[in-house]
Each structure stands twice: as structure tokens, then as C-alpha cells.
Amino acid sequence: MKEDSADSGAVSDQSNSQKTLISSGSPPILAQNEIPSAIVANPNDQAQNGKTLWQQLLPVVACGAGLFSDGYINNVIGSVVTVLRAQYGTTWANSTAKTYLSAIAFVGTVVGQLLFGYLSDKWSRTNALLLSTLILIVFTALSTGSYYKGDTVGMFNVLTAWRFFVGIGIGGEYPAGSVAAAESSGELKSGTRNMWFILFTNSMIDWGFVIGAFVPWLVAAACHNTNLETIWRTSLGIGVVFPFSLFIMRFFLKEPEEFQKNSMKYARTPYKLVFKFYGWRLFIVSLIWFLYDFSAYSFAIYSSTILANIFDEKSAPLTTVFGWNTVINLFYIPGTMMGAPVSDWLGPRKALAVGVTLQGVIGFIMAGCYSSLAQPQLVGAFAVVFGIFQSLGELGPGNNIGVLAAKTCATGVRGQYYGVAAAVGKLGAFVGTFVFPFIVKAGGEDKVLSAQYPFYVSSVLCILSAVLCWFGVPEVGQNTIQDEDVRFRAFLEANGYDTGQLGLRKDGSMVVEEAK
């Protein structure tokens, strides 16, 4: 990135200029929405810090890759529900678990995002990660062994309860893992930091979705589509393996350097000043995340159409259902993997805006041509276009909303900032779940209109997200985390806050800076 080539004189001049803007009290709009290109020279480039690439990547991997469990555990439950429906028939159909089992983890996720956002700022990044991982391991294992005195309905209810706590563990991975991964990415080579962050956060979620569809297929094939209880319990149980392996890695993590320097663990968090400085930005980032998750609900309509044109789910063997579900989830992978370096080339703000705009355009085209595309003889062409559509969603908001949430805020409150934005995004999915059925019903008896209306709405929201991102979110450069800490410190000092209480000593006690 060009901003990293500034000479030391330029750095000094821009730093002084920025401090002048901020020290006047409430910062002007430009100071609030535009991050300077090189306030702080980053001393941690690969050529200077003496670490190998793997040594630099290890903290990012250990912190961010836990989101793989999010993708796996959230997606595998769809296959589990398919098996439970086949195994228990009318008992399952008449149970309340049918309504709540798939969604209850999302409720827990919102709780976990808010709770662990606070814990990661006021307690510890690494300890919060270990706790969220432990919760995932314990309650995923309990979900696998769900039992209630031999009573089937009771077992459904116990499984639902355990899934809520699994959601809390998943939610903890967002603020604790992603912000620590973002802070650790500062040691990576300039020009690649956003890419590596994405590959070990959002790409992990997408691969989790794929494996969460593939494992049930593999288990069903091994069981020859019989022994249904073995299929769903084994599919759930394998979800323990991934967080357990990370739990071991995370024991060797240290607190990220930026957290050591700028933590508010021992400091009073000035929430009024935080809201004054970051309130509008947090609102915009959260709204974009809300719109993205809200719209994503309708995207499943097309995947259901593709599958309906290939096989009859009611009579097809489990291996067919799970196999094609794996193929559908693979549509995410090209977008997230090839889109990761785009976040460094264009910057996350532009990458998100461009990706979601193109997705909206293709959404309009697919909705307009739905009656022609949704035909059994055109299922191949339909699947290709749908794959492009899904990939653009990952290239845009899928990859970059997490970058923006993790890197547009100062370290002292980053966990809470990210946790709120992610929780609002999950709320968007809830709202979409309830709203879109009404949009579908607006099409009446016309099946074409019932499929088109949700996608017209979603495509409009895609364009709205692009506008909000382009005009309401600052650009994120390679050194944005360090820049934000400088800007926020200057703002706090200008408003009478003692920044000497920020940071940690090596022994975990408070850092007291010398008066300047």
C-alpha cells in the first residue's frame, strides 16, 4: 500500500496536523471519518522483526481460526434437523424443538458477542479466547450426548438448551478472537495484513460451512443411510475436534502488543467520550452488518430452488441431500479466497462497496429472470449464476465487514465495539427470518412473484449498504490500528482524560506513563 512508503518527515508532519485537528475538542468530520495515511511508522515489517512468516501468522491463526467452529456448528445443525425429522417423524413434527433448535444458537451468539466483547477489553484477550473455546468444547460435547430419561421430547429440549450455550461460545469467538487476530496482524508484512486476517476469520467461517455439510454426508455414507442416531450424534460430536485443537494452541498465546500498550483493563472507560468519538461510525458499521445478515436470509431461496430441481428431498437418500448441500456451500469459497487479497489492493471500504454493488446488480438480474432460470433443464446455468452471486457477497461484505469492525476503533474499546456491531448483524438475521416470510406472502399464489419479491428487497439493501459504506466508513490502511490508537489518545487527552492509566505491564499490572 502506498501509505506505508511515506518518509519520516511526512509522518511527523501528518501526525502533528492530525493532533491539532483532534485537540480542538470534538473532532471535525474529516478527522473522525478519515484515518491519516501514516501517523505511526510500523516497526514490525517482516524484514525488521526477525520472525518467519509462520511465527508471524501463528497468533492470527490461533485467534481467528476459531470462527471455523461457528461455520461448522451453525451449518451442521441443518443436517442434524434433517436426520431428526427422518428418525422421529411425527414426534419431531409436533415438538417445539422443531421451531427453536436451529435458531437458538443465534440467540446465544448475540449474548456471547456482547458478553465477550466486554470481557476481551476489561479482562484479557487471551483468557476470553480460552473461556469461549472451553464453552464450545463442553457444550458441543453435551449436545452430542443429549439425553433425558429415555424421553424423546425431553431429549429434544435438552439438545435445544445445550445449543443455546454453544451459541454463547460461538459469540465469544467474534470479539475475543477477531480483535486479537486484527491486532496480531500488525506484525505481518505491510500490504498483506487484511488478506491474512480475512483468510483466518471469514474464510474459516465459510470453510466451516462446507465441512459442516460434508461431514454429515461422509457419516451417512459410512452408515449406508441407516443408523440415523449415529449419523446426527457423530456429526455433532466431530464439532468438538476443532475447538479442542485451538484450545491447545491458545495456551501459548500472549496478549497482542497493541492491547498491552492501550488496554483499558485497569482504566475507567469513558463511555461518553467513546460514544462521542465512535458513536456515528459504530452505527454505520453495525447498520451495514445488519443489512447484510438481513438480506442473506432471502439468498437461501435460490439454493432451495436449485436443489428442488435436482431431487425430491422427501424421498432422496441422505447422502444425496447432504452431498448437494456441500456443493451449494462451496459457492462461498471462491469469493472469500480470491477476494481476500482484494481487501489489501482496494482497501476494505472499497472492496465491500464494490462487491455488494455487483451482488445487488446480479440479484436484480436473477430476480427478473427467475421464471426462465428456475427450470429443471437450466439448473446447471442457474447454479453457476447463483455461485457468482454468492461469491460476490463474500468478496464484499462477507470478507470486509469484519475488517471494518475490527480496525476502525481504538484498542481500549475494540472488543466492545466489534461485539456490538456483530450482535446487531445477528439481530438483522433474526429480523430477516421473521420479515421475509411476509414478503414472500405478498406474491400471493404466484410462485414467481413470491420468489422475486424477497430478492428485489435484498438487492435494494445491497445497494444501500454500498452507499453507507462508501460515504460513512473510513478507509482502512495497513497501519490503521496504530493510527486509531494515536487519534483516540489525543482526543481523550484533549477532553481531560488521563491516558497514563492505559496499557499493561509485562506482569499484567497497570502501566503508568511518564509525563511528557
Short mmCIF file of N, CA, C and O in Angstrom, two decimals, residues 433-503:
data_model
loop_
_atom_site.label_atom_id
_atom_site.label_comp_id
_atom_site.label_asym_id
_atom_site.label_seq_id
_atom_site.Cartn_x
_atom_site.Cartn_y
_atom_site.Cartn_z
N THR A 433 -35.48 -13.26 9.28
CA THR A 433 -36.19 -14.53 9.41
C THR A 433 -37.70 -14.31 9.57
O THR A 433 -38.51 -15.05 9.03
N PHE A 434 -38.07 -13.26 10.32
CA PHE A 434 -39.48 -13.00 10.56
C PHE A 434 -40.13 -12.17 9.46
O PHE A 434 -41.31 -12.32 9.17
N VAL A 435 -39.35 -11.27 8.84
CA VAL A 435 -39.92 -10.34 7.86
C VAL A 435 -40.09 -10.98 6.49
O VAL A 435 -41.12 -10.79 5.82
N PHE A 436 -39.10 -11.75 6.05
CA PHE A 436 -39.12 -12.24 4.68
C PHE A 436 -40.29 -13.18 4.37
O PHE A 436 -40.80 -13.17 3.25
N PRO A 437 -40.77 -13.99 5.32
CA PRO A 437 -41.97 -14.77 5.00
C PRO A 437 -43.16 -13.90 4.60
O PRO A 437 -43.97 -14.29 3.76
N PHE A 438 -43.27 -12.72 5.21
CA PHE A 438 -44.35 -11.81 4.83
C PHE A 438 -44.13 -11.23 3.43
O PHE A 438 -45.09 -11.01 2.68
N ILE A 439 -42.86 -11.00 3.10
CA ILE A 439 -42.56 -10.52 1.75
C ILE A 439 -42.88 -11.59 0.73
O ILE A 439 -43.41 -11.32 -0.36
N VAL A 440 -42.58 -12.84 1.08
CA VAL A 440 -42.91 -13.96 0.19
C VAL A 440 -44.43 -14.05 0.00
O VAL A 440 -44.93 -14.22 -1.12
N LYS A 441 -45.17 -13.90 1.10
CA LYS A 441 -46.63 -14.00 1.02
C LYS A 441 -47.23 -12.88 0.18
O LYS A 441 -48.33 -13.03 -0.37
N ALA A 442 -46.51 -11.77 0.06
CA ALA A 442 -47.02 -10.66 -0.75
C ALA A 442 -47.18 -11.05 -2.20
O ALA A 442 -47.95 -10.43 -2.95
N GLY A 443 -46.47 -12.10 -2.63
CA GLY A 443 -46.60 -12.58 -4.00
C GLY A 443 -47.85 -13.39 -4.23
O GLY A 443 -48.16 -13.75 -5.38
N GLY A 444 -48.59 -13.69 -3.15
CA GLY A 444 -49.83 -14.44 -3.28
C GLY A 444 -49.62 -15.85 -3.80
O GLY A 444 -48.67 -16.54 -3.41
N GLU A 445 -50.47 -16.26 -4.71
CA GLU A 445 -50.41 -17.60 -5.28
C GLU A 445 -49.38 -17.72 -6.40
O GLU A 445 -49.08 -18.82 -6.86
N ASP A 446 -48.85 -16.59 -6.83
CA ASP A 446 -47.87 -16.58 -7.92
C ASP A 446 -46.50 -16.96 -7.36
O ASP A 446 -45.86 -16.18 -6.64
N LYS A 447 -46.03 -18.18 -7.68
CA LYS A 447 -44.76 -18.66 -7.15
C LYS A 447 -43.58 -17.84 -7.63
O LYS A 447 -42.58 -17.68 -6.91
N VAL A 448 -43.68 -17.31 -8.86
CA VAL A 448 -42.59 -16.50 -9.40
C VAL A 448 -42.46 -15.19 -8.62
O VAL A 448 -41.36 -14.81 -8.18
N LEU A 449 -43.59 -14.51 -8.41
CA LEU A 449 -43.54 -13.26 -7.64
C LEU A 449 -43.10 -13.51 -6.21
O LEU A 449 -42.36 -12.70 -5.63
N SER A 450 -43.53 -14.61 -5.63
CA SER A 450 -43.15 -14.92 -4.25
C SER A 450 -41.65 -15.12 -4.11
O SER A 450 -41.08 -14.85 -3.05
N ALA A 451 -40.99 -15.58 -5.17
CA ALA A 451 -39.53 -15.73 -5.15
C ALA A 451 -38.82 -14.44 -5.53
O ALA A 451 -37.72 -14.17 -5.05
N GLN A 452 -39.45 -13.63 -6.37
CA GLN A 452 -38.82 -12.40 -6.84
C GLN A 452 -38.81 -11.30 -5.78
O GLN A 452 -37.81 -10.60 -5.62
N TYR A 453 -39.92 -11.13 -5.06
CA TYR A 453 -40.03 -10.02 -4.12
C TYR A 453 -38.91 -9.99 -3.09
O TYR A 453 -38.30 -8.92 -2.86
N PRO A 454 -38.60 -11.11 -2.43
CA PRO A 454 -37.50 -11.06 -1.44
C PRO A 454 -36.18 -10.63 -2.07
O PRO A 454 -35.40 -9.92 -1.44
N PHE A 455 -35.95 -11.05 -3.32
CA PHE A 455 -34.66 -10.71 -3.91
C PHE A 455 -34.62 -9.28 -4.42
O PHE A 455 -33.56 -8.65 -4.43
N TYR A 456 -35.74 -8.74 -4.80
CA TYR A 456 -35.77 -7.31 -5.12
C TYR A 456 -35.46 -6.49 -3.87
O TYR A 456 -34.67 -5.53 -3.92
N VAL A 457 -36.06 -6.88 -2.75
CA VAL A 457 -35.79 -6.19 -1.48
C VAL A 457 -34.32 -6.32 -1.11
O VAL A 457 -33.65 -5.34 -0.75
N SER A 458 -33.79 -7.53 -1.18
CA SER A 458 -32.40 -7.77 -0.81
C SER A 458 -31.43 -7.01 -1.71
O SER A 458 -30.42 -6.46 -1.23
N SER A 459 -31.72 -6.94 -2.99
CA SER A 459 -30.83 -6.25 -3.92
C SER A 459 -30.83 -4.75 -3.65
O SER A 459 -29.79 -4.10 -3.74
N VAL A 460 -31.99 -4.21 -3.30
CA VAL A 460 -32.04 -2.79 -2.92
C VAL A 460 -31.19 -2.55 -1.67
O VAL A 460 -30.45 -1.55 -1.59
N LEU A 461 -31.28 -3.46 -0.71
CA LEU A 461 -30.49 -3.32 0.51
C LEU A 461 -28.99 -3.45 0.24
O LEU A 461 -28.17 -2.84 0.93
N CYS A 462 -28.63 -4.26 -0.76
CA CYS A 462 -27.23 -4.35 -1.17
C CYS A 462 -26.71 -2.99 -1.63
O CYS A 462 -25.62 -2.56 -1.24
N ILE A 463 -27.50 -2.33 -2.46
CA ILE A 463 -27.09 -1.01 -2.96
C ILE A 463 -27.02 0.00 -1.82
O ILE A 463 -26.10 0.82 -1.74
N LEU A 464 -28.00 -0.06 -0.90
CA LEU A 464 -27.98 0.83 0.26
C LEU A 464 -26.72 0.60 1.09
O LEU A 464 -26.09 1.56 1.56
N SER A 465 -26.35 -0.66 1.29
CA SER A 465 -25.13 -0.97 2.05
C SER A 465 -23.90 -0.37 1.39
O SER A 465 -23.01 0.15 2.07
N ALA A 466 -23.84 -0.45 0.06
CA ALA A 466 -22.70 0.12 -0.67
C ALA A 466 -22.61 1.62 -0.45
O ALA A 466 -21.51 2.16 -0.23
N VAL A 467 -23.74 2.30 -0.49
CA VAL A 467 -23.76 3.76 -0.28
C VAL A 467 -23.31 4.10 1.13
O VAL A 467 -22.49 5.01 1.35
N LEU A 468 -23.85 3.40 2.12
CA LEU A 468 -23.47 3.64 3.51
C LEU A 468 -21.98 3.42 3.71
O LEU A 468 -21.31 4.19 4.41
N CYS A 469 -21.45 2.35 3.12
CA CYS A 469 -20.04 2.04 3.28
C CYS A 469 -19.16 3.10 2.62
O CYS A 469 -18.17 3.56 3.19
N TRP A 470 -19.52 3.48 1.41
CA TRP A 470 -18.68 4.40 0.63
C TRP A 470 -18.59 5.78 1.29
O TRP A 470 -17.54 6.39 1.33
N PHE A 471 -19.72 6.24 1.85
CA PHE A 471 -19.75 7.60 2.39
C PHE A 471 -19.69 7.67 3.91
O PHE A 471 -19.41 8.73 4.47
N GLY A 472 -19.91 6.54 4.60
CA GLY A 472 -19.99 6.61 6.04
C GLY A 472 -18.91 5.90 6.81
O GLY A 472 -18.85 6.00 8.04
N VAL A 473 -18.01 5.20 6.10
CA VAL A 473 -16.96 4.41 6.78
C VAL A 473 -15.59 4.90 6.32
O VAL A 473 -15.39 5.16 5.13
N PRO A 474 -14.63 5.03 7.24
CA PRO A 474 -13.29 5.47 6.83
C PRO A 474 -12.54 4.36 6.10
O PRO A 474 -12.84 3.18 6.27
N GLU A 475 -11.56 4.76 5.33
CA GLU A 475 -10.69 3.78 4.68
C GLU A 475 -9.80 3.14 5.73
O GLU A 475 -9.43 3.77 6.72
N VAL A 476 -9.50 1.89 5.53
CA VAL A 476 -8.64 1.14 6.44
C VAL A 476 -7.34 0.84 5.74
O VAL A 476 -7.31 0.10 4.75
N GLY A 477 -6.25 1.42 6.23
CA GLY A 477 -4.93 1.16 5.66
C GLY A 477 -4.22 0.06 6.41
O GLY A 477 -4.79 -0.62 7.27
N GLN A 478 -2.95 -0.10 6.12
CA GLN A 478 -2.17 -1.16 6.74
C GLN A 478 -1.85 -0.88 8.20
O GLN A 478 -1.66 -1.79 8.99
N ASN A 479 -1.78 0.40 8.57
CA ASN A 479 -1.41 0.77 9.94
C ASN A 479 -2.58 1.40 10.70
O ASN A 479 -2.37 2.12 11.66
N THR A 480 -3.80 1.11 10.28
CA THR A 480 -4.96 1.78 10.86
C THR A 480 -5.09 1.55 12.36
O THR A 480 -5.48 2.46 13.09
N ILE A 481 -4.77 0.36 12.84
CA ILE A 481 -4.91 0.10 14.27
C ILE A 481 -4.03 1.04 15.09
O ILE A 481 -4.49 1.65 16.06
N GLN A 482 -2.77 1.18 14.69
CA GLN A 482 -1.89 2.10 15.39
C GLN A 482 -2.36 3.54 15.25
O GLN A 482 -2.31 4.34 16.19
N ASP A 483 -2.83 3.89 14.05
CA ASP A 483 -3.31 5.25 13.80
C ASP A 483 -4.50 5.58 14.70
O ASP A 483 -4.59 6.67 15.27
N GLU A 484 -5.42 4.63 14.81
CA GLU A 484 -6.61 4.86 15.62
C GLU A 484 -6.25 5.06 17.08
O GLU A 484 -6.87 5.89 17.77
N ASP A 485 -5.27 4.32 17.58
CA ASP A 485 -4.87 4.49 18.97
C ASP A 485 -4.29 5.87 19.22
O ASP A 485 -4.55 6.49 20.26
N VAL A 486 -3.51 6.38 18.26
CA VAL A 486 -2.95 7.72 18.39
C VAL A 486 -4.07 8.76 18.38
O VAL A 486 -4.09 9.68 19.21
N ARG A 487 -5.01 8.63 17.44
CA ARG A 487 -6.11 9.59 17.33
C ARG A 487 -6.96 9.59 18.60
O ARG A 487 -7.34 10.64 19.12
N PHE A 488 -7.26 8.39 19.10
CA PHE A 488 -8.13 8.28 20.27
C PHE A 488 -7.44 8.82 21.52
O PHE A 488 -8.07 9.50 22.34
N ARG A 489 -6.17 8.51 21.67
CA ARG A 489 -5.42 9.05 22.81
C ARG A 489 -5.43 10.58 22.79
O ARG A 489 -5.65 11.24 23.82
N ALA A 490 -5.18 11.16 21.63
CA ALA A 490 -5.16 12.61 21.50
C ALA A 490 -6.53 13.21 21.85
O ALA A 490 -6.62 14.25 22.52
N PHE A 491 -7.58 12.55 21.40
CA PHE A 491 -8.93 13.03 21.70
C PHE A 491 -9.21 12.95 23.20
O PHE A 491 -9.78 13.89 23.80
N LEU A 492 -8.83 11.84 23.83
CA LEU A 492 -9.05 11.70 25.27
C LEU A 492 -8.29 12.76 26.05
O LEU A 492 -8.83 13.37 26.98
N GLU A 493 -7.04 12.98 25.69
CA GLU A 493 -6.23 13.99 26.37
C GLU A 493 -6.82 15.38 26.20
O GLU A 493 -6.82 16.19 27.14
N ALA A 494 -7.34 15.67 25.00
CA ALA A 494 -7.94 16.99 24.73
C ALA A 494 -9.20 17.20 25.56
O ALA A 494 -9.61 18.34 25.80
N ASN A 495 -9.81 16.10 26.03
CA ASN A 495 -11.01 16.20 26.84
C ASN A 495 -10.76 15.89 28.31
O ASN A 495 -11.68 15.56 29.05
N GLY A 496 -9.48 15.96 28.72
CA GLY A 496 -9.14 15.89 30.13
C GLY A 496 -9.02 14.50 30.71
O GLY A 496 -8.96 14.35 31.94
N TYR A 497 -8.95 13.48 29.87
CA TYR A 497 -8.83 12.11 30.36
C TYR A 497 -7.35 11.76 30.50
O TYR A 497 -6.54 12.04 29.61
N ASP A 498 -6.99 11.13 31.63
CA ASP A 498 -5.59 10.76 31.89
C ASP A 498 -5.25 9.48 31.14
O ASP A 498 -5.61 8.38 31.57
N THR A 499 -4.55 9.58 30.02
CA THR A 499 -4.19 8.41 29.23
C THR A 499 -3.01 7.65 29.82
O THR A 499 -2.64 6.59 29.32
N GLY A 500 -2.42 8.17 30.90
CA GLY A 500 -1.34 7.45 31.55
C GLY A 500 -1.78 6.15 32.19
O GLY A 500 -0.96 5.28 32.49
N GLN A 501 -3.10 5.98 32.38
CA GLN A 501 -3.60 4.75 33.00
C GLN A 501 -3.85 3.65 31.99
O GLN A 501 -4.25 2.54 32.35
N LEU A 502 -3.61 3.92 30.70
CA LEU A 502 -3.83 2.91 29.67
C LEU A 502 -2.65 1.94 29.61
O LEU A 502 -1.51 2.31 29.88
N GLY A 503 -2.93 0.70 29.21
CA GLY A 503 -1.86 -0.26 28.95
C GLY A 503 -1.61 -1.22 30.09
O GLY A 503 -2.13 -1.09 31.20
#
